[in-house]
PDB file of C-alpha atoms and ligand atoms in Angstrom:
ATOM      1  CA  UNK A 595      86.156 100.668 145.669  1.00  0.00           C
ATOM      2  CA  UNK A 596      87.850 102.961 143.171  1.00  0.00           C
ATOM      3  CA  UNK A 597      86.524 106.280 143.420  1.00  0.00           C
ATOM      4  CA  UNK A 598      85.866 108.765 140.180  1.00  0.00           C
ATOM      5  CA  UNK A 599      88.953 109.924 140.460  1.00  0.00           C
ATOM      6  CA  UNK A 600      90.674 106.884 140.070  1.00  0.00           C
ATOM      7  CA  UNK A 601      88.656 105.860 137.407  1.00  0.00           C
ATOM      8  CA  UNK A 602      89.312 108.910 135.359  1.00  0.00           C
ATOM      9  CA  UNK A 603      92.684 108.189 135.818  1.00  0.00           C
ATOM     10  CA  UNK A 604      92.620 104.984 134.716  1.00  0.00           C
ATOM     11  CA  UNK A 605      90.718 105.779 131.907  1.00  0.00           C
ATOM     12  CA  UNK A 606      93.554 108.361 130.829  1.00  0.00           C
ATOM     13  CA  UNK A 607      96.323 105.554 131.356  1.00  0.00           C
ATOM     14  CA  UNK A 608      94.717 103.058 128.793  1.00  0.00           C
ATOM     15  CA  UNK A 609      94.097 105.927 126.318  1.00  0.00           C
ATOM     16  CA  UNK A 610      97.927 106.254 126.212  1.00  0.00           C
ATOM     17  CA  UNK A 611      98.060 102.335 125.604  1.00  0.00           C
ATOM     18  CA  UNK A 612      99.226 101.775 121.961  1.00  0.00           C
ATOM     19  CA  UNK A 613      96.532  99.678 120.484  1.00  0.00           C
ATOM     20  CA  UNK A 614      93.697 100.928 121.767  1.00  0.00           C
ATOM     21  CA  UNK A 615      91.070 101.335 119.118  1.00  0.00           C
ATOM     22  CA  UNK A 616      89.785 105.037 119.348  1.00  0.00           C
ATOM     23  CA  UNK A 617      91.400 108.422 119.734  1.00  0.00           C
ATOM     24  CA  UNK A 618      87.835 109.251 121.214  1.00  0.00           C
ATOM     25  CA  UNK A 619      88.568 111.049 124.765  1.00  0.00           C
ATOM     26  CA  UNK A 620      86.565 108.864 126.471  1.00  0.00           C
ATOM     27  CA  UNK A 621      86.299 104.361 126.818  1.00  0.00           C
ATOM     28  CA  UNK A 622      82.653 104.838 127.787  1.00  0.00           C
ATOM     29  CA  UNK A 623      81.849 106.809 124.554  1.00  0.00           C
ATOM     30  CA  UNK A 624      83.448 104.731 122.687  1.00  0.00           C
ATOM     31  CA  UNK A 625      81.842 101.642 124.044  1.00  0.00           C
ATOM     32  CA  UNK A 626      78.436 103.215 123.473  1.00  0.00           C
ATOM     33  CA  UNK A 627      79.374 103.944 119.855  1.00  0.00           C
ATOM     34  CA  UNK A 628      80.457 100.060 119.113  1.00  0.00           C
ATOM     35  CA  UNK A 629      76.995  98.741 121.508  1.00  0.00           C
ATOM     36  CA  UNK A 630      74.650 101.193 120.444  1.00  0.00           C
ATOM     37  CA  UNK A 631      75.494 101.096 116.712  1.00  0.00           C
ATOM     38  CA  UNK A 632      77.762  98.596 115.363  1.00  0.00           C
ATOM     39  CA  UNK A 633      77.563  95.774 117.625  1.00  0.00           C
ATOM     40  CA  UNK A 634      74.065  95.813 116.603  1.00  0.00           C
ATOM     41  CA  UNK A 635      74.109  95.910 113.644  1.00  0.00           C
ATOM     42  CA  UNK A 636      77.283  94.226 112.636  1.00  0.00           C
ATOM     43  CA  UNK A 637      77.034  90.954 109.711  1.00  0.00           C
ATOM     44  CA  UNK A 638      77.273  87.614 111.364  1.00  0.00           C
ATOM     45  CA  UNK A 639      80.039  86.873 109.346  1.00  0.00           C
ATOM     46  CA  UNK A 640      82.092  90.224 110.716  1.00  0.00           C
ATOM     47  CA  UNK A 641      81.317  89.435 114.023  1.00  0.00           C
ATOM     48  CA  UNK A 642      82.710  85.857 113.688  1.00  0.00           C
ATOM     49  CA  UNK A 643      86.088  86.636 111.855  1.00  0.00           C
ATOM     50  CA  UNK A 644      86.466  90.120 114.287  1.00  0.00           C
ATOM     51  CA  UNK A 645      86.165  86.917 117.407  1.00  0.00           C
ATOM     52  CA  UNK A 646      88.416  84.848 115.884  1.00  0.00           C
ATOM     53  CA  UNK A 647      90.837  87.529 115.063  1.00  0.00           C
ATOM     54  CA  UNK A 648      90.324  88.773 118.720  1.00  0.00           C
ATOM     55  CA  UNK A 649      92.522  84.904 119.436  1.00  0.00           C
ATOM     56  CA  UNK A 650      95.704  85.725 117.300  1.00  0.00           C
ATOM     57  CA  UNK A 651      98.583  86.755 118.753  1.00  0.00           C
ATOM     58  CA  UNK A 652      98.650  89.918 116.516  1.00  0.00           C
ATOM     59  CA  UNK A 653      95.441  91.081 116.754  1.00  0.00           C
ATOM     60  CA  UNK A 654      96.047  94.608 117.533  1.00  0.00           C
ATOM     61  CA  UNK A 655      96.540  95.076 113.744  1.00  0.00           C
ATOM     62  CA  UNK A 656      93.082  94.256 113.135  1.00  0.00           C
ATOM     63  CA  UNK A 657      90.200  97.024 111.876  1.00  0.00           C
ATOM     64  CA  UNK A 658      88.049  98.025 114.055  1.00  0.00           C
ATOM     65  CA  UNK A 659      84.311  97.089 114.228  1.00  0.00           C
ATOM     66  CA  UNK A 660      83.437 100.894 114.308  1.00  0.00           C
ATOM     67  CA  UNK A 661      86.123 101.675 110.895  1.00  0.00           C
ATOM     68  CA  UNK A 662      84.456  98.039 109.390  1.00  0.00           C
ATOM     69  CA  UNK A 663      81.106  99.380 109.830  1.00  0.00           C
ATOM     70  CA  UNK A 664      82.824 102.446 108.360  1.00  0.00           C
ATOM     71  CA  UNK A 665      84.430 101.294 104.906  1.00  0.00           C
ATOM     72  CA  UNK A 666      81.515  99.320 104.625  1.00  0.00           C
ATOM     73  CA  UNK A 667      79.147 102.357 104.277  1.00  0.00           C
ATOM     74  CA  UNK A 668      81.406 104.389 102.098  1.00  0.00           C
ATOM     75  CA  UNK A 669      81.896 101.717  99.693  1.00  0.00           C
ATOM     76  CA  UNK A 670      78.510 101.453  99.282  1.00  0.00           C
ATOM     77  CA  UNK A 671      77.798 105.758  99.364  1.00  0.00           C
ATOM     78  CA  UNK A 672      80.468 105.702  96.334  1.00  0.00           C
ATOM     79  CA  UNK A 673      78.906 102.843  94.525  1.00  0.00           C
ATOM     80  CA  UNK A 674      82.120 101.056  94.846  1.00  0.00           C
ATOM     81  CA  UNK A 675      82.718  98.210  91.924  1.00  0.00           C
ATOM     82  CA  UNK A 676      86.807  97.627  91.452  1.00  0.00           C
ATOM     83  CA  UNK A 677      88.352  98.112  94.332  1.00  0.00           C
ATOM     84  CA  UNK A 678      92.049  97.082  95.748  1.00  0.00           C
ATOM     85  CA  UNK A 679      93.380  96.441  99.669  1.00  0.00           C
ATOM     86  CA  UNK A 680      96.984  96.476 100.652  1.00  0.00           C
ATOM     87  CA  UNK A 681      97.252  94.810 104.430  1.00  0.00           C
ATOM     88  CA  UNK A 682      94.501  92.166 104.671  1.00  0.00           C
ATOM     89  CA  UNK A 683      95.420  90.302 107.835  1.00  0.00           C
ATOM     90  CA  UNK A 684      92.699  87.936 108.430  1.00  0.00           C
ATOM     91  CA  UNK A 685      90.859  89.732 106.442  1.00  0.00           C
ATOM     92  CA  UNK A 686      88.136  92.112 108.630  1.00  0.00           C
ATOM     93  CA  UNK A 687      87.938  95.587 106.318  1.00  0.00           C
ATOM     94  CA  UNK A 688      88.727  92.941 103.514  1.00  0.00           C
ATOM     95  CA  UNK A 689      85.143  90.814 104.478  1.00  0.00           C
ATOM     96  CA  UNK A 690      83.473  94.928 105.397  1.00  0.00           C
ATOM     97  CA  UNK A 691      84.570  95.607 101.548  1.00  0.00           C
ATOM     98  CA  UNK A 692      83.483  92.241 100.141  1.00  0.00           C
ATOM     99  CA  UNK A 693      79.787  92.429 101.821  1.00  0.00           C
ATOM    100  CA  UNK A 694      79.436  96.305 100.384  1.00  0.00           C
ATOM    101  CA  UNK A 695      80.317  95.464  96.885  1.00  0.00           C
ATOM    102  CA  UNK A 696      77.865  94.175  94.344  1.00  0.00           C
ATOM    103  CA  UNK A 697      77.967  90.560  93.291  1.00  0.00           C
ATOM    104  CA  UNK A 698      80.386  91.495  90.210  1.00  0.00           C
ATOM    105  CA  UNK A 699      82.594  93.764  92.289  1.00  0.00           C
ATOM    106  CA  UNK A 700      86.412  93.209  92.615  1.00  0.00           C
ATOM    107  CA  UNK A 701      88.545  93.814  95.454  1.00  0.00           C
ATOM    108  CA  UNK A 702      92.100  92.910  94.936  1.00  0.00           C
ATOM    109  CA  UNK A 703      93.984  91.861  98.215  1.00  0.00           C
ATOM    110  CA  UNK A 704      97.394  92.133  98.341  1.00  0.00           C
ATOM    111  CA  UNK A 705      99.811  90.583 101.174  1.00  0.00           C
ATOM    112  CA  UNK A 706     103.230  89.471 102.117  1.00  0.00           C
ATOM    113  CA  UNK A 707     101.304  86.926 104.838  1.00  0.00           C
ATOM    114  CA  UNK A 708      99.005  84.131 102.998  1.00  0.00           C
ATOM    115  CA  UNK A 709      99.036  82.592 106.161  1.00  0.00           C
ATOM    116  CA  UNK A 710      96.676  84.699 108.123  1.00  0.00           C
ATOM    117  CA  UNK A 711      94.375  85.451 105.560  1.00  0.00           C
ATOM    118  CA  UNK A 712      94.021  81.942 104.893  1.00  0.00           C
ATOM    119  CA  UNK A 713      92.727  82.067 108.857  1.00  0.00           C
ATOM    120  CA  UNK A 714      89.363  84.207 107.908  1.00  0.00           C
ATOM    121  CA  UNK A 715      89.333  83.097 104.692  1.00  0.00           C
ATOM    122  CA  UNK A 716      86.727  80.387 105.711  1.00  0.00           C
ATOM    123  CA  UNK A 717      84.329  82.354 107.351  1.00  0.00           C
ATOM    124  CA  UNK A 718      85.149  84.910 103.767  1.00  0.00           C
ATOM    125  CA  UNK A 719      83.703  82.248 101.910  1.00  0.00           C
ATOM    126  CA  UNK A 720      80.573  81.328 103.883  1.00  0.00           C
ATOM    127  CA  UNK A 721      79.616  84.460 103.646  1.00  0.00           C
ATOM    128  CA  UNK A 722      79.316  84.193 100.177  1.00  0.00           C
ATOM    129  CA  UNK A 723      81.751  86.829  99.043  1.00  0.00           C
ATOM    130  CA  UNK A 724      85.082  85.559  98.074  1.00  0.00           C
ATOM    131  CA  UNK A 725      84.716  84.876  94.574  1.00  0.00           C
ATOM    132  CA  UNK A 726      84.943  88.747  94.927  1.00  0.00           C
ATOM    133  CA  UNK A 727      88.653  88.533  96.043  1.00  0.00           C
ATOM    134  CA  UNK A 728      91.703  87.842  94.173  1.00  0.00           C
ATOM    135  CA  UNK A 729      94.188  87.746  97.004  1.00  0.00           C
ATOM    136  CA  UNK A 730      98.107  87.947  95.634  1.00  0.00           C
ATOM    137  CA  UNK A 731     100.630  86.842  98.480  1.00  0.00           C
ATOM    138  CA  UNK A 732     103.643  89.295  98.142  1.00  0.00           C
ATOM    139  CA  UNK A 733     104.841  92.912  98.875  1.00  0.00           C
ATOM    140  CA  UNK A 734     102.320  95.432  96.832  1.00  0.00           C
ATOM    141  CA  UNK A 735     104.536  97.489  95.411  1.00  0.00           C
ATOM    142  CA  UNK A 736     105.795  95.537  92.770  1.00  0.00           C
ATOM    143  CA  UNK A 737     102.120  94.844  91.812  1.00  0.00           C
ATOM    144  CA  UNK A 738     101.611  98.096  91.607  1.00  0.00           C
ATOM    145  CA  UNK A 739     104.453  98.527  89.180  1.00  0.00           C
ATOM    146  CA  UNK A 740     102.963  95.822  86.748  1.00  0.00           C
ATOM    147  CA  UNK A 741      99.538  97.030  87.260  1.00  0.00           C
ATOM    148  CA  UNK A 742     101.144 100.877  86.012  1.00  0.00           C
ATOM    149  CA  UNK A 743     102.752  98.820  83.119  1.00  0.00           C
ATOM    150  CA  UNK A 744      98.780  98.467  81.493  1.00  0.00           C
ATOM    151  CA  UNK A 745      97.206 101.670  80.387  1.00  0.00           C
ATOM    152  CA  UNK A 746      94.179 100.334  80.916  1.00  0.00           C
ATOM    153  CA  UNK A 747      94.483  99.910  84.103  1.00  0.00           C
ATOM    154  CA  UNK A 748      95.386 103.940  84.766  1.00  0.00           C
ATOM    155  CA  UNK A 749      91.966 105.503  86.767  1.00  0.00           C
ATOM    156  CA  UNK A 750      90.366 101.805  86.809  1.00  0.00           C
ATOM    157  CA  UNK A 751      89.629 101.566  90.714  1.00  0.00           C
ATOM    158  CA  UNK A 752      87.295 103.043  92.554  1.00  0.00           C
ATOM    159  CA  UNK A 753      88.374 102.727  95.710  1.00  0.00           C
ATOM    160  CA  UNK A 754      91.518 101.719  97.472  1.00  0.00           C
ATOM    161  CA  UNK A 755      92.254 100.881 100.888  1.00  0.00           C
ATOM    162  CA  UNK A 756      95.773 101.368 102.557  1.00  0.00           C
ATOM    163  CA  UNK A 757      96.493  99.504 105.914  1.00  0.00           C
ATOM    164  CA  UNK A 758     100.124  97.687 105.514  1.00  0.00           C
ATOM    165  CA  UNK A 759     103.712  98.618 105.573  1.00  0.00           C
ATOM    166  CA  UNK A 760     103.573 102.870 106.859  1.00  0.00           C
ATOM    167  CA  UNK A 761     107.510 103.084 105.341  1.00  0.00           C
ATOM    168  CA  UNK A 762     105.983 102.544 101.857  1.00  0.00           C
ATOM    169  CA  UNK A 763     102.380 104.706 101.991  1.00  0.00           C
ATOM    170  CA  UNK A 764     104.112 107.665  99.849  1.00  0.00           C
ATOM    171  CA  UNK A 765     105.488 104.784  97.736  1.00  0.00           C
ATOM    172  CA  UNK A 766     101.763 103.514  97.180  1.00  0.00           C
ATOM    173  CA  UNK A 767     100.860 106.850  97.005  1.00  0.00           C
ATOM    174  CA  UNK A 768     103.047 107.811  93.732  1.00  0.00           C
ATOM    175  CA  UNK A 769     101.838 104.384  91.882  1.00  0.00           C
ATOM    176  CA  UNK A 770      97.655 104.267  93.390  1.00  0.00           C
ATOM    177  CA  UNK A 771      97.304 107.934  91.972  1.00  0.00           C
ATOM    178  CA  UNK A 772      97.680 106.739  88.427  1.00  0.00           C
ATOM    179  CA  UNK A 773      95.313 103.299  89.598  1.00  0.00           C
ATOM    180  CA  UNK A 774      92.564 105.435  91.135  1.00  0.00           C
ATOM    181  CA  UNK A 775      90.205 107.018  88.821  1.00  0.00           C
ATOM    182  CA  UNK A 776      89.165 110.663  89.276  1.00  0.00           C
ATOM    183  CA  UNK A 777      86.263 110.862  91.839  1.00  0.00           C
ATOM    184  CA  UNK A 778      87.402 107.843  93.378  1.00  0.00           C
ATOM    185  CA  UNK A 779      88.880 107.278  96.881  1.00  0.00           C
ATOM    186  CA  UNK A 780      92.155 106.322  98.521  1.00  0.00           C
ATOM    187  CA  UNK A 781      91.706 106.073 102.395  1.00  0.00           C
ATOM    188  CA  UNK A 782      95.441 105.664 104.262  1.00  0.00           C
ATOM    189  CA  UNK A 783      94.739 104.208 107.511  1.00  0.00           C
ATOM    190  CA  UNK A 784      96.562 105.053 111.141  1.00  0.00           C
ATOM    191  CA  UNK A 785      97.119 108.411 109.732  1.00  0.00           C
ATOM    192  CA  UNK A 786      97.225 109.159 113.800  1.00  0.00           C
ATOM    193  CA  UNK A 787      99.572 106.545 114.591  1.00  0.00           C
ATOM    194  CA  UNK A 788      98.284 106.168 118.174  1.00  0.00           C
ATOM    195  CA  UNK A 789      98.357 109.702 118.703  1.00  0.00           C
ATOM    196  CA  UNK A 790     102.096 109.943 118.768  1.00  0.00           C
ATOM    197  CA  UNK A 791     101.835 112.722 115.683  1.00  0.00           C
ATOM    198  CA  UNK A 792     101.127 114.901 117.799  1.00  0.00           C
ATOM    199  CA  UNK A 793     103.895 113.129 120.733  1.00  0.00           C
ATOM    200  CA  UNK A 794     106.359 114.896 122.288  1.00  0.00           C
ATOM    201  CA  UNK A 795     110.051 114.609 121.238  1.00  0.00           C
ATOM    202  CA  UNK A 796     110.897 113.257 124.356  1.00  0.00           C
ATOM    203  CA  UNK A 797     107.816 110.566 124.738  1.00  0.00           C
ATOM    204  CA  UNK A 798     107.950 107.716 125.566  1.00  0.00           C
ATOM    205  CA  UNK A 799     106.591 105.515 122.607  1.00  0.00           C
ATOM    206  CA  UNK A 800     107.348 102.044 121.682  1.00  0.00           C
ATOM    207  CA  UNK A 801     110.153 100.916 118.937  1.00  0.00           C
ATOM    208  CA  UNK A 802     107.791 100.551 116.025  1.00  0.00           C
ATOM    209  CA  UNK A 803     105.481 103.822 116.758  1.00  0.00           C
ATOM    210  CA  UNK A 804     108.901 105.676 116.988  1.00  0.00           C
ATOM    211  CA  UNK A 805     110.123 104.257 113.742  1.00  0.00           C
ATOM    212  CA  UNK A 806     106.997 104.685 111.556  1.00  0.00           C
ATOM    213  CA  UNK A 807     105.786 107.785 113.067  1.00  0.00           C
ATOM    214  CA  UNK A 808     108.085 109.915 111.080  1.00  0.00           C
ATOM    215  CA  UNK A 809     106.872 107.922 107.951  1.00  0.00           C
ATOM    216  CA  UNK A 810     103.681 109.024 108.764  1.00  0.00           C
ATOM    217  CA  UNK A 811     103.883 112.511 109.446  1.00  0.00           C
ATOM    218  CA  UNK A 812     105.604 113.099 106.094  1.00  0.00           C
ATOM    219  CA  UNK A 813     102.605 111.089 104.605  1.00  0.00           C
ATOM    220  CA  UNK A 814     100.125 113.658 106.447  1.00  0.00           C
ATOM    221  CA  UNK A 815     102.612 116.689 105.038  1.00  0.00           C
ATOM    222  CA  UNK A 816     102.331 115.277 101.490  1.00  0.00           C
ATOM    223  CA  UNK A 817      98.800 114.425 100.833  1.00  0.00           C
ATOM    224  CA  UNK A 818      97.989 117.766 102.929  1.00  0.00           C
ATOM    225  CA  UNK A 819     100.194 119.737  99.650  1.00  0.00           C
ATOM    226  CA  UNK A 820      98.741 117.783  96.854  1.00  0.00           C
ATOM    227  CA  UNK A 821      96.959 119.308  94.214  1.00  0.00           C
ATOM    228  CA  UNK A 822      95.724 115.744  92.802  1.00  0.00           C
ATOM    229  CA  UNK A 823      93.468 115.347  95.727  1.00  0.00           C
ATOM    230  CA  UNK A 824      91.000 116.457  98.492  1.00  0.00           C
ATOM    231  CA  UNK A 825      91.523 115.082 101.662  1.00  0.00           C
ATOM    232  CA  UNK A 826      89.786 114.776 104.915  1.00  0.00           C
ATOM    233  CA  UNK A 827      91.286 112.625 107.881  1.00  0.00           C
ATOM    234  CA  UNK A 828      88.795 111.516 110.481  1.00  0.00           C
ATOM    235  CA  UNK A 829      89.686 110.075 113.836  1.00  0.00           C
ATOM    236  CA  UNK A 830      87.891 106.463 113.263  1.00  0.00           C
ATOM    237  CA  UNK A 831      90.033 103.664 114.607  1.00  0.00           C
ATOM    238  CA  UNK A 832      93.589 104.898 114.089  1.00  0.00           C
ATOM    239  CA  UNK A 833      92.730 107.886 111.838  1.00  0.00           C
ATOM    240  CA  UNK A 834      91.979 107.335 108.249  1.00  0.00           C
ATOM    241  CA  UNK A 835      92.682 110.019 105.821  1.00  0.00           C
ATOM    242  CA  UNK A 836      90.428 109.916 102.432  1.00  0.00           C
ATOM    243  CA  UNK A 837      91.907 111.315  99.305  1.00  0.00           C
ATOM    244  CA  UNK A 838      89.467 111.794  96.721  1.00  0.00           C
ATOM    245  CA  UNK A 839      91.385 111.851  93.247  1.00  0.00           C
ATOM    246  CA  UNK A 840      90.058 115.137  91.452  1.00  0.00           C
ATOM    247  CA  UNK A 841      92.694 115.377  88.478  1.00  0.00           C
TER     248      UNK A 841
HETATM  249  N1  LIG B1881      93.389  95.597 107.035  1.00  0.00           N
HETATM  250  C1  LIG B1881      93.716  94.526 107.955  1.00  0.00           C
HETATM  251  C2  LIG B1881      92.515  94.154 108.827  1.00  0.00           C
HETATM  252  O1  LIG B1881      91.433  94.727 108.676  1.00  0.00           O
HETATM  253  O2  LIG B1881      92.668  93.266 109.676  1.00  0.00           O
HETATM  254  C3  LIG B1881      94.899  94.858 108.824  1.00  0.00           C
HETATM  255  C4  LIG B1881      96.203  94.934 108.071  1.00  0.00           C
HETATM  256  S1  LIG B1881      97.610  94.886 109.135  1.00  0.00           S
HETATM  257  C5  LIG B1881      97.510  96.411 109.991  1.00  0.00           C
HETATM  258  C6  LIG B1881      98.970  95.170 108.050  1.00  0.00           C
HETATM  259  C7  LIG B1881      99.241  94.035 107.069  1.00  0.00           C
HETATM  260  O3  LIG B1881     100.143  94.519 106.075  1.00  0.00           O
HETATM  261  C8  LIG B1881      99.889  92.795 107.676  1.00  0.00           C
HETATM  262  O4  LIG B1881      99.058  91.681 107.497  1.00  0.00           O
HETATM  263  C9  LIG B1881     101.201  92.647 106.914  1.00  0.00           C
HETATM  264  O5  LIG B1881     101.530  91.303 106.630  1.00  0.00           O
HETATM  265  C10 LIG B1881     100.910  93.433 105.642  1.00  0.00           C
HETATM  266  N2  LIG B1881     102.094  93.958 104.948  1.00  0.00           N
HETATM  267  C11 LIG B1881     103.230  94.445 105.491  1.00  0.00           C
HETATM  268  N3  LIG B1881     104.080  94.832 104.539  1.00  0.00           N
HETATM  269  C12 LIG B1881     103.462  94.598 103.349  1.00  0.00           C
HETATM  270  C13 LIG B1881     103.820  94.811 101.989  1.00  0.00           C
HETATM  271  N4  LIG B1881     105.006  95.337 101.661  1.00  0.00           N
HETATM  272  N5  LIG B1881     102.933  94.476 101.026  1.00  0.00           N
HETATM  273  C14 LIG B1881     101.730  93.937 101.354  1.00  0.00           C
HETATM  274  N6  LIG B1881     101.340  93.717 102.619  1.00  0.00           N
HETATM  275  C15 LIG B1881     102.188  94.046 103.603  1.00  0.00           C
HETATM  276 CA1  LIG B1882      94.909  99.799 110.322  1.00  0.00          CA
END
């Protein structure tokens, strides 16, 4: 029988597992957030695309059902109407969007995979949202350059969610400053990077934490020095930092 001890330990060794969902200090507080308040109160249709997603081979880049239950609120607090997504996946904080917006409310999805977002994309559309979505298959940035190109479109969304390529975030940044309209909200997500922005030189961290991390900490440097914005990064799922366009 493992005693305390050991199961403190244990505890401690999965925290330090990349992929794990929280930054909270403890599994069991964690699992009482997601039973005692998402779980519960999760949409059908989340909890049957966050299953399904649970079976792909990639599924550690999936949202979290505590950040769905997240973006869904705020969307709805900031009475969210055009709104974009770069990184869809299968499509979880996509479908927590979709469900918060009103029946005339936009999202557009942008990325370089149809092929997994064609996997939720079902279970999108019986929940009654996806004439919401205009998905484009292809890297973002050069939407984001055409989408500059249009005046009109400068200060046009009111929210915009980040969760694809970490190399590129300042890259979205320059363009989605222009795209976001002032009082609306970028939120960057895995602004913690499983922790390791606060690692050690010397830690131990897997290729692609190593390689982005430094993309992220200048990301955290940036935002943290721009006028254009107030920010506040919360530790939900990987960290998401909201920048809330004031100029
Ligand atoms: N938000 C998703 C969810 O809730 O499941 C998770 C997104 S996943 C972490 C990152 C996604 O970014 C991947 O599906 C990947 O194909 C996409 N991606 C990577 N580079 C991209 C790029 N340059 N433009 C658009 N999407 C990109
Ligand atoms: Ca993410």
């Amino acid at each position: 029988m493992a005693t305390n001890g050991d199961q403190k330990q244990s505890e401690a060794g999965r925290h330090q597992e990349v992929g794990h969902k929280s930054l909270l200090q403890s599994d069991a507080l964690y699992q009482y957030i997601l039973e005692t308040s998402v779980y519960p109160r999760e949409p059908e249709s989340m909890k049957e695309l966050r299953e399904l997603t649970a079976k792909h081979p990639w599924n550690i880049m999936t949202t979290s059902a505590d950040e769905g239950q997240f973006l869904n609120m705020l969307v709805k607090l900031i009475n969210a109407k055009n709104t974009m997504e770069i990184g869809v996946y299968t499509g979880y904080s996509l479908l927590a969007t979709a469900l918060a917006l009103p029946q005339d409310g936009k999202i557009l999805a942008m990325d370089i995979n149809r092929e997994n977002y064609e996997l939720g994309r079902p279970i999108i559309e019986k929940a009654g949202v996806a004439h919401k979505i205009d998905f484009k298959e292809g890297p973002a940035l050069p939407v984001l350059d055409e989408l500059i190109k249009d005046e009109k479109n400068h200060g046009s969304y009111d929210f915009i969610f980040v969760d694809a390529d970490k190399d590129n975030y300042l890259n979205y940044h320059k363009r989605l400053i222009d795209l976001i309209k002032v009082g609306g909200l970028i939120g960057y997500d895995n602004t913690l990077w499983n922790g390791s922005v606060v690692a050690p030189p010397d830690a131990p961290l897997r290729k692609y934490v190593m390689y982005y991390r430094d993309f992220v900490l200048e990301l955290n440097k940036a935002l943290a020095l721009d006028p254009r914005i107030e920010i506040c990064m919360l530790p939900v799922g990987d960290g998401i930092t909201l920048c809330r366009r004031i100029k």
